[in-house]
PDB file of C-alpha atoms in Angstrom:
ATOM      1  CA  THR D  31     -32.874-123.353 -82.814  1.00  0.00           C
ATOM      2  CA  ARG D  32     -30.348-125.899 -82.395  1.00  0.00           C
ATOM      3  CA  ARG D  33     -26.661-125.665 -81.386  1.00  0.00           C
ATOM      4  CA  ALA D  34     -25.372-125.413 -84.974  1.00  0.00           C
ATOM      5  CA  GLU D  35     -27.257-122.444 -86.040  1.00  0.00           C
ATOM      6  CA  ARG D  36     -26.176-120.555 -82.846  1.00  0.00           C
ATOM      7  CA  VAL D  37     -22.495-121.365 -83.258  1.00  0.00           C
ATOM      8  CA  CYS D  38     -22.094-120.432 -87.065  1.00  0.00           C
ATOM      9  CA  ARG D  39     -22.561-116.979 -87.746  1.00  0.00           C
ATOM     10  CA  THR D  40     -21.632-114.527 -90.333  1.00  0.00           C
ATOM     11  CA  TYR D  41     -18.942-112.092 -88.699  1.00  0.00           C
ATOM     12  CA  PRO D  42     -18.523-108.618 -90.333  1.00  0.00           C
ATOM     13  CA  THR D  43     -15.409-108.123 -92.496  1.00  0.00           C
ATOM     14  CA  ASN D  44     -14.336-104.883 -94.365  1.00  0.00           C
ATOM     15  CA  ARG D  45     -13.559-107.237 -97.675  1.00  0.00           C
ATOM     16  CA  GLU D  46     -16.710-107.946 -99.889  1.00  0.00           C
ATOM     17  CA  GLU D  47     -15.297-110.827-101.775  1.00  0.00           C
ATOM     18  CA  ASP D  48     -14.140-112.373 -98.457  1.00  0.00           C
ATOM     19  CA  THR D  49     -17.403-111.767 -96.898  1.00  0.00           C
ATOM     20  CA  GLY D  50     -19.395-113.226 -99.711  1.00  0.00           C
ATOM     21  CA  THR D  51     -17.214-116.527 -99.842  1.00  0.00           C
ATOM     22  CA  MET D  52     -17.440-117.001 -96.248  1.00  0.00           C
ATOM     23  CA  ALA D  53     -20.910-116.085 -95.641  1.00  0.00           C
ATOM     24  CA  SER D  54     -22.027-118.496 -98.597  1.00  0.00           C
ATOM     25  CA  HIS D  55     -20.194-121.174 -97.056  1.00  0.00           C
ATOM     26  CA  GLU D  56     -21.354-120.532 -93.468  1.00  0.00           C
ATOM     27  CA  GLY D  57     -25.044-120.186 -94.543  1.00  0.00           C
ATOM     28  CA  GLY D  58     -24.416-123.616 -96.651  1.00  0.00           C
ATOM     29  CA  TYR D  59     -23.095-125.066 -93.590  1.00  0.00           C
ATOM     30  CA  MET D  60     -25.981-124.131 -91.266  1.00  0.00           C
ATOM     31  CA  GLU D  61     -28.590-125.513 -94.116  1.00  0.00           C
ATOM     32  CA  CYS D  62     -26.762-128.815 -93.842  1.00  0.00           C
ATOM     33  CA  ALA D  63     -26.710-128.990 -90.234  1.00  0.00           C
ATOM     34  CA  ARG D  64     -30.451-127.701 -90.229  1.00  0.00           C
ATOM     35  CA  ALA D  65     -30.749-130.916 -92.448  1.00  0.00           C
ATOM     36  CA  ILE D  66     -29.254-133.440 -90.478  1.00  0.00           C
ATOM     37  CA  ASN D  67     -30.848-132.488 -87.430  1.00  0.00           C
ATOM     38  CA  ARG D  68     -34.071-132.947 -89.113  1.00  0.00           C
ATOM     39  CA  SER D  69     -32.622-136.357 -90.270  1.00  0.00           C
ATOM     40  CA  ILE D  70     -31.976-137.175 -86.643  1.00  0.00           C
ATOM     41  CA  ASP D  71     -35.457-136.170 -85.399  1.00  0.00           C
ATOM     42  CA  ALA D  72     -36.990-138.256 -87.972  1.00  0.00           C
ATOM     43  CA  ILE D  73     -34.846-141.474 -86.678  1.00  0.00           C
ATOM     44  CA  ARG D  74     -36.202-140.881 -83.241  1.00  0.00           C
ATOM     45  CA  LYS D  75     -39.612-139.996 -84.056  1.00  0.00           C
ATOM     46  CA  ASN D  76     -39.984-142.800 -86.697  1.00  0.00           C
ATOM     47  CA  PRO D  77     -37.062-145.761 -85.952  1.00  0.00           C
ATOM     48  CA  ALA D  78     -38.188-147.729 -88.630  1.00  0.00           C
ATOM     49  CA  SER D  79     -37.491-144.966 -91.188  1.00  0.00           C
ATOM     50  CA  ARG D  80     -33.677-144.936 -90.183  1.00  0.00           C
ATOM     51  CA  ASN D  81     -32.052-146.073 -93.383  1.00  0.00           C
ATOM     52  CA  ASP D  82     -33.709-143.196 -95.424  1.00  0.00           C
ATOM     53  CA  ALA D  83     -32.960-140.455 -92.739  1.00  0.00           C
ATOM     54  CA  ALA D  84     -29.384-141.778 -92.434  1.00  0.00           C
ATOM     55  CA  THR D  85     -28.511-141.782 -96.256  1.00  0.00           C
ATOM     56  CA  ALA D  86     -29.925-138.181 -96.237  1.00  0.00           C
ATOM     57  CA  ALA D  87     -27.841-137.222 -93.345  1.00  0.00           C
ATOM     58  CA  GLU D  88     -24.744-138.963 -94.945  1.00  0.00           C
ATOM     59  CA  ALA D  89     -25.114-136.724 -97.973  1.00  0.00           C
ATOM     60  CA  ARG D  90     -25.551-133.732 -95.821  1.00  0.00           C
ATOM     61  CA  PHE D  91     -22.429-134.515 -93.850  1.00  0.00           C
ATOM     62  CA  GLY D  92     -20.404-134.757 -97.209  1.00  0.00           C
ATOM     63  CA  GLU D  93     -21.813-131.475 -98.398  1.00  0.00           C
ATOM     64  CA  ALA D  94     -21.142-129.866 -94.946  1.00  0.00           C
ATOM     65  CA  GLU D  95     -17.570-131.391 -95.108  1.00  0.00           C
ATOM     66  CA  ARG D  96     -17.082-129.381 -98.304  1.00  0.00           C
ATOM     67  CA  HIS D  97     -18.572-126.277 -97.049  1.00  0.00           C
ATOM     68  CA  LEU D  98     -15.919-126.440 -94.064  1.00  0.00           C
ATOM     69  CA  ARG D  99     -13.011-127.128 -95.887  1.00  0.00           C
ATOM     70  CA  ARG D 100     -13.881-124.018 -98.340  1.00  0.00           C
ATOM     71  CA  MET D 101     -14.306-122.029 -95.304  1.00  0.00           C
ATOM     72  CA  GLU D 102     -10.982-123.015 -94.156  1.00  0.00           C
ATOM     73  CA  ALA D 103      -9.425-122.189 -97.578  1.00  0.00           C
ATOM     74  CA  ALA D 104     -11.108-118.517 -97.548  1.00  0.00           C
ATOM     75  CA  LEU D 105      -9.528-117.876 -94.264  1.00  0.00           C
ATOM     76  CA  GLN D 106      -5.899-117.613 -95.980  1.00  0.00           C
ATOM     77  CA  THR D 107      -7.033-114.421 -97.601  1.00  0.00           C
ATOM     78  CA  LEU D 108      -7.732-112.898 -94.153  1.00  0.00           C
ATOM     79  CA  GLU D 109      -5.691-110.958 -91.846  1.00  0.00           C
ATOM     80  CA  GLY D 110      -5.371-109.792 -88.481  1.00  0.00           C
ATOM     81  CA  SER D 111      -8.345-109.858 -86.044  1.00  0.00           C
ATOM     82  CA  GLU D 112     -10.777-110.549 -88.745  1.00  0.00           C
ATOM     83  CA  ARG D 113      -9.130-113.603 -89.516  1.00  0.00           C
ATOM     84  CA  THR D 114      -9.035-114.432 -85.859  1.00  0.00           C
ATOM     85  CA  SER D 115     -12.710-114.114 -85.266  1.00  0.00           C
ATOM     86  CA  ARG D 116     -13.475-116.259 -88.312  1.00  0.00           C
ATOM     87  CA  GLU D 117     -10.946-118.878 -87.461  1.00  0.00           C
ATOM     88  CA  GLN D 118     -13.100-119.103 -84.218  1.00  0.00           C
ATOM     89  CA  ALA D 119     -16.358-119.212 -85.937  1.00  0.00           C
ATOM     90  CA  VAL D 120     -14.525-122.080 -88.243  1.00  0.00           C
ATOM     91  CA  SER D 121     -13.421-124.069 -85.062  1.00  0.00           C
ATOM     92  CA  ARG D 122     -17.006-123.645 -83.561  1.00  0.00           C
ATOM     93  CA  CYS D 123     -18.722-125.180 -86.641  1.00  0.00           C
ATOM     94  CA  LYS D 124     -16.299-127.846 -86.607  1.00  0.00           C
ATOM     95  CA  GLN D 125     -16.976-128.794 -83.093  1.00  0.00           C
ATOM     96  CA  ASP D 126     -20.574-128.727 -83.890  1.00  0.00           C
ATOM     97  CA  PHE D 127     -19.867-131.060 -86.750  1.00  0.00           C
ATOM     98  CA  GLN D 128     -18.396-133.642 -84.298  1.00  0.00           C
ATOM     99  CA  SER D 129     -21.525-132.961 -82.188  1.00  0.00           C
ATOM    100  CA  LEU D 130     -23.923-133.813 -85.051  1.00  0.00           C
ATOM    101  CA  LYS D 131     -21.661-137.167 -85.968  1.00  0.00           C
ATOM    102  CA  THR D 132     -22.375-138.008 -82.304  1.00  0.00           C
ATOM    103  CA  GLU D 133     -25.902-137.305 -82.010  1.00  0.00           C
ATOM    104  CA  LEU D 134     -26.769-139.039 -85.148  1.00  0.00           C
ATOM    105  CA  ASN D 135     -24.742-142.401 -83.809  1.00  0.00           C
ATOM    106  CA  ARG D 136     -26.866-142.083 -80.669  1.00  0.00           C
ATOM    107  CA  ALA D 137     -30.106-141.725 -82.454  1.00  0.00           C
ATOM    108  CA  LEU D 138     -29.032-144.898 -84.441  1.00  0.00           C
ATOM    109  CA  ASN D 139     -28.184-146.738 -81.473  1.00  0.00           C
ATOM    110  CA  ASP D 140     -31.528-145.925 -79.765  1.00  0.00           C
ATOM    111  CA  ALA D 141     -33.439-146.903 -82.872  1.00  0.00           C
ATOM    112  CA  ASP D 142     -31.442-150.148 -83.057  1.00  0.00           C
ATOM    113  CA  ASN D 143     -32.103-150.685 -78.994  1.00  0.00           C
ATOM    114  CA  ALA D 144     -35.763-149.618 -79.534  1.00  0.00           C
ATOM    115  CA  GLU D 145     -36.134-152.214 -82.332  1.00  0.00           C
ATOM    116  CA  LEU D 146     -34.514-154.941 -80.453  1.00  0.00           C
ATOM    117  CA  THR D 147     -36.892-154.504 -77.416  1.00  0.00           C
ATOM    118  CA  GLY D 148     -40.006-154.212 -79.346  1.00  0.00           C
ATOM    119  CA  LEU D 149     -40.758-150.603 -78.354  1.00  0.00           C
ATOM    120  CA  SER D 150     -40.234-149.130 -81.967  1.00  0.00           C
ATOM    121  CA  GLY D 151     -43.744-149.932 -83.068  1.00  0.00           C
ATOM    122  CA  GLY D 152     -42.512-150.674 -86.737  1.00  0.00           C
ATOM    123  CA  GLY D 153     -41.552-154.046 -86.492  1.00  0.00           C
ATOM    124  CA  ARG D 154     -38.254-155.726 -87.607  1.00  0.00           C
ATOM    125  CA  GLY D 155     -38.521-154.822 -91.318  1.00  0.00           C
ATOM    126  CA  GLY D 156     -36.428-151.731 -91.050  1.00  0.00           C
ATOM    127  CA  GLY D 157     -33.248-153.768 -91.795  1.00  0.00           C
ATOM    128  CA  GLY D 158     -29.688-152.714 -90.554  1.00  0.00           C
ATOM    129  CA  ARG D 159     -28.245-149.407 -90.574  1.00  0.00           C
ATOM    130  CA  ILE D 160     -25.584-148.019 -92.671  1.00  0.00           C
ATOM    131  CA  GLY D 161     -22.216-149.263 -91.691  1.00  0.00           C
ATOM    132  CA  GLY D 162     -23.317-151.367 -88.827  1.00  0.00           C
ATOM    133  CA  GLY D 163     -21.202-149.881 -86.234  1.00  0.00           C
ATOM    134  CA  GLY D 164     -22.317-146.625 -86.297  1.00  0.00           C
ATOM    135  CA  TYR D 165     -22.101-143.783 -88.781  1.00  0.00           C
ATOM    136  CA  GLN D 166     -19.002-142.020 -90.039  1.00  0.00           C
ATOM    137  CA  PRO D 167     -19.166-139.444 -92.549  1.00  0.00           C
ATOM    138  CA  PRO D 168     -17.266-139.385 -95.810  1.00  0.00           C
ATOM    139  CA  THR D 169     -13.980-138.549 -95.809  1.00  0.00           C
ATOM    140  CA  SER D 170     -11.179-137.626 -98.330  1.00  0.00           C
ATOM    141  CA  GLY D 171      -8.805-140.394 -96.728  1.00  0.00           C
ATOM    142  CA  ASP D 172      -6.314-137.600 -95.612  1.00  0.00           C
ATOM    143  CA  GLY D 173      -6.815-138.473 -91.913  1.00  0.00           C
ATOM    144  CA  GLY D 174      -8.255-134.809 -91.262  1.00  0.00           C
ATOM    145  CA  TRP D 175     -10.617-133.873 -88.851  1.00  0.00           C
ATOM    146  CA  GLY D 176     -13.527-135.088 -90.923  1.00  0.00           C
ATOM    147  CA  GLY D 177     -11.629-138.481 -91.474  1.00  0.00           C
ATOM    148  CA  PRO D 178     -11.658-141.861 -89.740  1.00  0.00           C
ATOM    149  CA  SER D 179      -9.047-140.578 -87.163  1.00  0.00           C
ATOM    150  CA  SER D 180     -11.544-138.337 -85.849  1.00  0.00           C
ATOM    151  CA  ALA D 181     -14.298-140.641 -84.988  1.00  0.00           C
ATOM    152  CA  PRO D 182     -17.015-139.352 -82.543  1.00  0.00           C
ATOM    153  CA  PRO D 183     -15.815-139.553 -79.094  1.00  0.00           C
ATOM    154  CA  THR D 184     -17.973-141.495 -76.307  1.00  0.00           C
ATOM    155  CA  SER D 185     -19.548-139.625 -73.293  1.00  0.00           C
ATOM    156  CA  GLY D 186     -16.696-141.042 -70.802  1.00  0.00           C
ATOM    157  CA  MET D 187     -13.743-139.888 -73.072  1.00  0.00           C
ATOM    158  CA  ARG D 188     -15.428-136.318 -73.679  1.00  0.00           C
ATOM    159  CA  GLY D 189     -16.109-136.321 -70.064  1.00  0.00           C
ATOM    160  CA  THR D 190     -12.529-137.169 -69.253  1.00  0.00           C
ATOM    161  CA  GLU D 191     -11.165-134.443 -71.657  1.00  0.00           C
ATOM    162  CA  LEU D 192     -13.510-131.867 -70.206  1.00  0.00           C
ATOM    163  CA  LEU D 193     -12.131-132.784 -66.913  1.00  0.00           C
ATOM    164  CA  GLU D 194      -8.661-132.621 -68.000  1.00  0.00           C
ATOM    165  CA  GLU D 195      -9.268-129.208 -69.617  1.00  0.00           C
ATOM    166  CA  SER D 196     -11.013-128.065 -66.416  1.00  0.00           C
ATOM    167  CA  ARG D 197      -7.935-129.076 -64.200  1.00  0.00           C
ATOM    168  CA  ARG D 198      -5.578-127.386 -66.567  1.00  0.00           C
ATOM    169  CA  ILE D 199      -7.894-124.012 -66.569  1.00  0.00           C
ATOM    170  CA  ILE D 200      -7.769-124.138 -62.874  1.00  0.00           C
ATOM    171  CA  GLY D 201      -3.998-124.522 -62.604  1.00  0.00           C
ATOM    172  CA  GLU D 202      -3.500-121.807 -64.924  1.00  0.00           C
ATOM    173  CA  THR D 203      -6.208-119.624 -62.698  1.00  0.00           C
ATOM    174  CA  GLU D 204      -4.122-120.427 -59.669  1.00  0.00           C
ATOM    175  CA  GLU D 205      -0.663-119.295 -61.330  1.00  0.00           C
ATOM    176  CA  ILE D 206      -2.458-116.359 -62.429  1.00  0.00           C
ATOM    177  CA  GLY D 207      -4.090-115.724 -59.244  1.00  0.00           C
ATOM    178  CA  ASP D 208      -0.481-116.133 -57.505  1.00  0.00           C
ATOM    179  CA  GLN D 209       0.940-113.656 -59.607  1.00  0.00           C
ATOM    180  CA  VAL D 210      -1.591-111.330 -59.102  1.00  0.00           C
ATOM    181  CA  MET D 211      -1.279-111.730 -55.398  1.00  0.00           C
ATOM    182  CA  GLY D 212       2.589-111.157 -55.679  1.00  0.00           C
ATOM    183  CA  ASP D 213       1.810-107.773 -57.693  1.00  0.00           C
ATOM    184  CA  MET D 214      -0.545-106.728 -55.209  1.00  0.00           C
ATOM    185  CA  GLU D 215       1.756-107.349 -52.252  1.00  0.00           C
ATOM    186  CA  ASN D 216       4.365-105.200 -54.059  1.00  0.00           C
ATOM    187  CA  GLN D 217       1.924-102.629 -54.878  1.00  0.00           C
ATOM    188  CA  ARG D 218       0.816-102.531 -51.162  1.00  0.00           C
ATOM    189  CA  HIS D 219       4.562-101.912 -50.160  1.00  0.00           C
ATOM    190  CA  GLN D 220       4.816 -99.357 -52.807  1.00  0.00           C
ATOM    191  CA  LEU D 221       1.873 -97.629 -51.413  1.00  0.00           C
ATOM    192  CA  LEU D 222       3.026 -97.827 -47.957  1.00  0.00           C
ATOM    193  CA  SER D 223       6.310 -96.119 -48.840  1.00  0.00           C
ATOM    194  CA  ALA D 224       4.521 -93.621 -50.772  1.00  0.00           C
ATOM    195  CA  HIS D 225       2.530 -92.984 -47.733  1.00  0.00           C
ATOM    196  CA  GLU D 226       5.564 -92.486 -45.340  1.00  0.00           C
ATOM    197  CA  LYS D 227       7.156 -90.078 -48.088  1.00  0.00           C
ATOM    198  CA  VAL D 228       4.042 -88.028 -47.960  1.00  0.00           C
ATOM    199  CA  LEU D 229       3.893 -87.806 -44.192  1.00  0.00           C
ATOM    200  CA  GLU D 230       7.816 -86.874 -44.168  1.00  0.00           C
ATOM    201  CA  THR D 231       6.887 -84.267 -46.902  1.00  0.00           C
ATOM    202  CA  ARG D 232       4.203 -82.627 -44.894  1.00  0.00           C
ATOM    203  CA  GLY D 233       6.348 -82.612 -41.939  1.00  0.00           C
ATOM    204  CA  PHE D 234       9.038 -80.629 -44.043  1.00  0.00           C
ATOM    205  CA  ILE D 235       6.243 -78.333 -45.356  1.00  0.00           C
ATOM    206  CA  SER D 236       5.230 -77.598 -41.804  1.00  0.00           C
ATOM    207  CA  ASP D 237       8.310 -76.744 -40.704  1.00  0.00           C
ATOM    208  CA  ALA D 238       9.056 -74.526 -43.576  1.00  0.00           C
ATOM    209  CA  ARG D 239       5.676 -72.764 -43.188  1.00  0.00           C
ATOM    210  CA  GLN D 240       6.883 -71.939 -39.599  1.00  0.00           C
ATOM    211  CA  THR D 241      10.326 -70.936 -40.712  1.00  0.00           C
ATOM    212  CA  LEU D 242       8.726 -68.474 -43.050  1.00  0.00           C
ATOM    213  CA  SER D 243       6.186 -67.185 -40.467  1.00  0.00           C
ATOM    214  CA  THR D 244       9.018 -66.364 -38.108  1.00  0.00           C
ATOM    215  CA  MET D 245      11.265 -64.863 -40.784  1.00  0.00           C
ATOM    216  CA  GLY D 246       8.134 -62.352 -41.725  1.00  0.00           C
ATOM    217  CA  TRP D 247       7.954 -61.375 -38.119  1.00  0.00           C
ATOM    218  CA  ARG D 248      11.658 -60.683 -37.770  1.00  0.00           C
ATOM    219  CA  GLU D 249      11.308 -58.504 -41.004  1.00  0.00           C
ATOM    220  CA  LEU D 250       8.231 -56.733 -39.849  1.00  0.00           C
ATOM    221  CA  GLN D 251      10.370 -56.099 -36.543  1.00  0.00           C
ATOM    222  CA  HIS D 252      13.031 -54.867 -38.347  1.00  0.00           C
ATOM    223  CA  LYS D 253      11.029 -52.396 -40.437  1.00  0.00           C
ATOM    224  CA  ALA D 254       9.366 -51.121 -37.369  1.00  0.00           C
ATOM    225  CA  MET D 255      13.032 -50.434 -35.957  1.00  0.00           C
ATOM    226  CA  LEU D 256      14.087 -48.792 -39.096  1.00  0.00           C
ATOM    227  CA  VAL D 257      11.172 -46.358 -39.110  1.00  0.00           C
ATOM    228  CA  ALA D 258      11.449 -45.523 -35.255  1.00  0.00           C
ATOM    229  CA  ILE D 259      14.935 -44.731 -36.109  1.00  0.00           C
ATOM    230  CA  ILE D 260      14.349 -42.738 -39.249  1.00  0.00           C
ATOM    231  CA  ILE D 261      11.505 -40.824 -37.024  1.00  0.00           C
ATOM    232  CA  ILE D 262      13.842 -40.064 -34.375  1.00  0.00           C
ATOM    233  CA  LEU D 263      16.526 -38.789 -36.449  1.00  0.00           C
ATOM    234  CA  PHE D 264      14.348 -36.525 -38.417  1.00  0.00           C
ATOM    235  CA  VAL D 265      12.791 -34.974 -35.348  1.00  0.00           C
ATOM    236  CA  SER D 266      16.294 -34.444 -34.016  1.00  0.00           C
ATOM    237  CA  ILE D 267      17.388 -32.796 -37.273  1.00  0.00           C
ATOM    238  CA  CYS D 268      14.451 -30.608 -37.004  1.00  0.00           C
ATOM    239  CA  LEU D 269      14.920 -29.560 -33.321  1.00  0.00           C
ATOM    240  CA  VAL D 270      18.884 -28.688 -34.339  1.00  0.00           C
ATOM    241  CA  LEU D 271      17.410 -26.702 -37.316  1.00  0.00           C
ATOM    242  CA  TRP D 272      14.978 -24.733 -35.089  1.00  0.00           C
ATOM    243  CA  PHE D 273      17.164 -23.852 -32.262  1.00  0.00           C
ATOM    244  CA  ARG D 274      20.223 -23.226 -34.290  1.00  0.00           C
ATOM    245  CA  PHE D 275      19.104 -20.931 -37.125  1.00  0.00           C
ATOM    246  CA  ILE D 276      15.480 -20.430 -36.780  1.00  0.00           C
ATOM    247  CA  ASN D 277      14.875 -19.433 -33.084  1.00  0.00           C
ATOM    248  CA  LYS D 278      18.375 -18.141 -32.514  1.00  0.00           C
ATOM    249  CA  PRO D 279      18.612 -16.202 -29.621  1.00  0.00           C
ATOM    250  CA  LYS D 280      19.339 -12.110 -29.845  1.00  0.00           C
ATOM    251  CA  ASP D 281      22.956 -10.818 -29.223  1.00  0.00           C
ATOM    252  CA  ARG D 282      23.069  -8.853 -26.360  1.00  0.00           C
TER     253      ARG D 282
END
């Protein structure tokens, strides 16, 4: 399965009419991409038939471009996360469209080189290729992504763009890493401060527990003393009553 078949998939949606429109155009684009891939394979296998294959690819490029433009128009009816996911799918399809143009140019160049070096096996009767300077798919003339202003990038330009993109991503990653390190340092100080407060609180709790224990013993002592005083007074009263009234001595 080629790259075009991997990147352009139908994403689920809650709107049946939009789903049908997007799915039909995505399916149409995928069919065009498969046909273009078959044309590229035909040029590589039989360079002498490159004119017919390039003509077929030209028609498919025009049809694929129409599908992509209709997919862009269908995006206007979507909202929220669904629209975001569809925009990503359309963006990947556009990138694949450019890759297919590059692959077709490469295949035509290889076919010309093979014919010039006598390695094609089909002689020199195949004629020149369409356009003479690399295939450019049809455009509506507005200079959009499918027009002349977006000619297939060379390998060197693509490598430079990838390198610049990688440097930008690395720079952003370093900034994010610095921010994360700063946040982690602040969190470390906060955790240490919280740990110190916990130790201080434990000390307060230990002192309070010891104070409560001391107060408990003192309260117990006070109760014991009160009980002893009560017992002594009760015994004293009993003795007084005994000797005063019950065991009173007889008068002589």
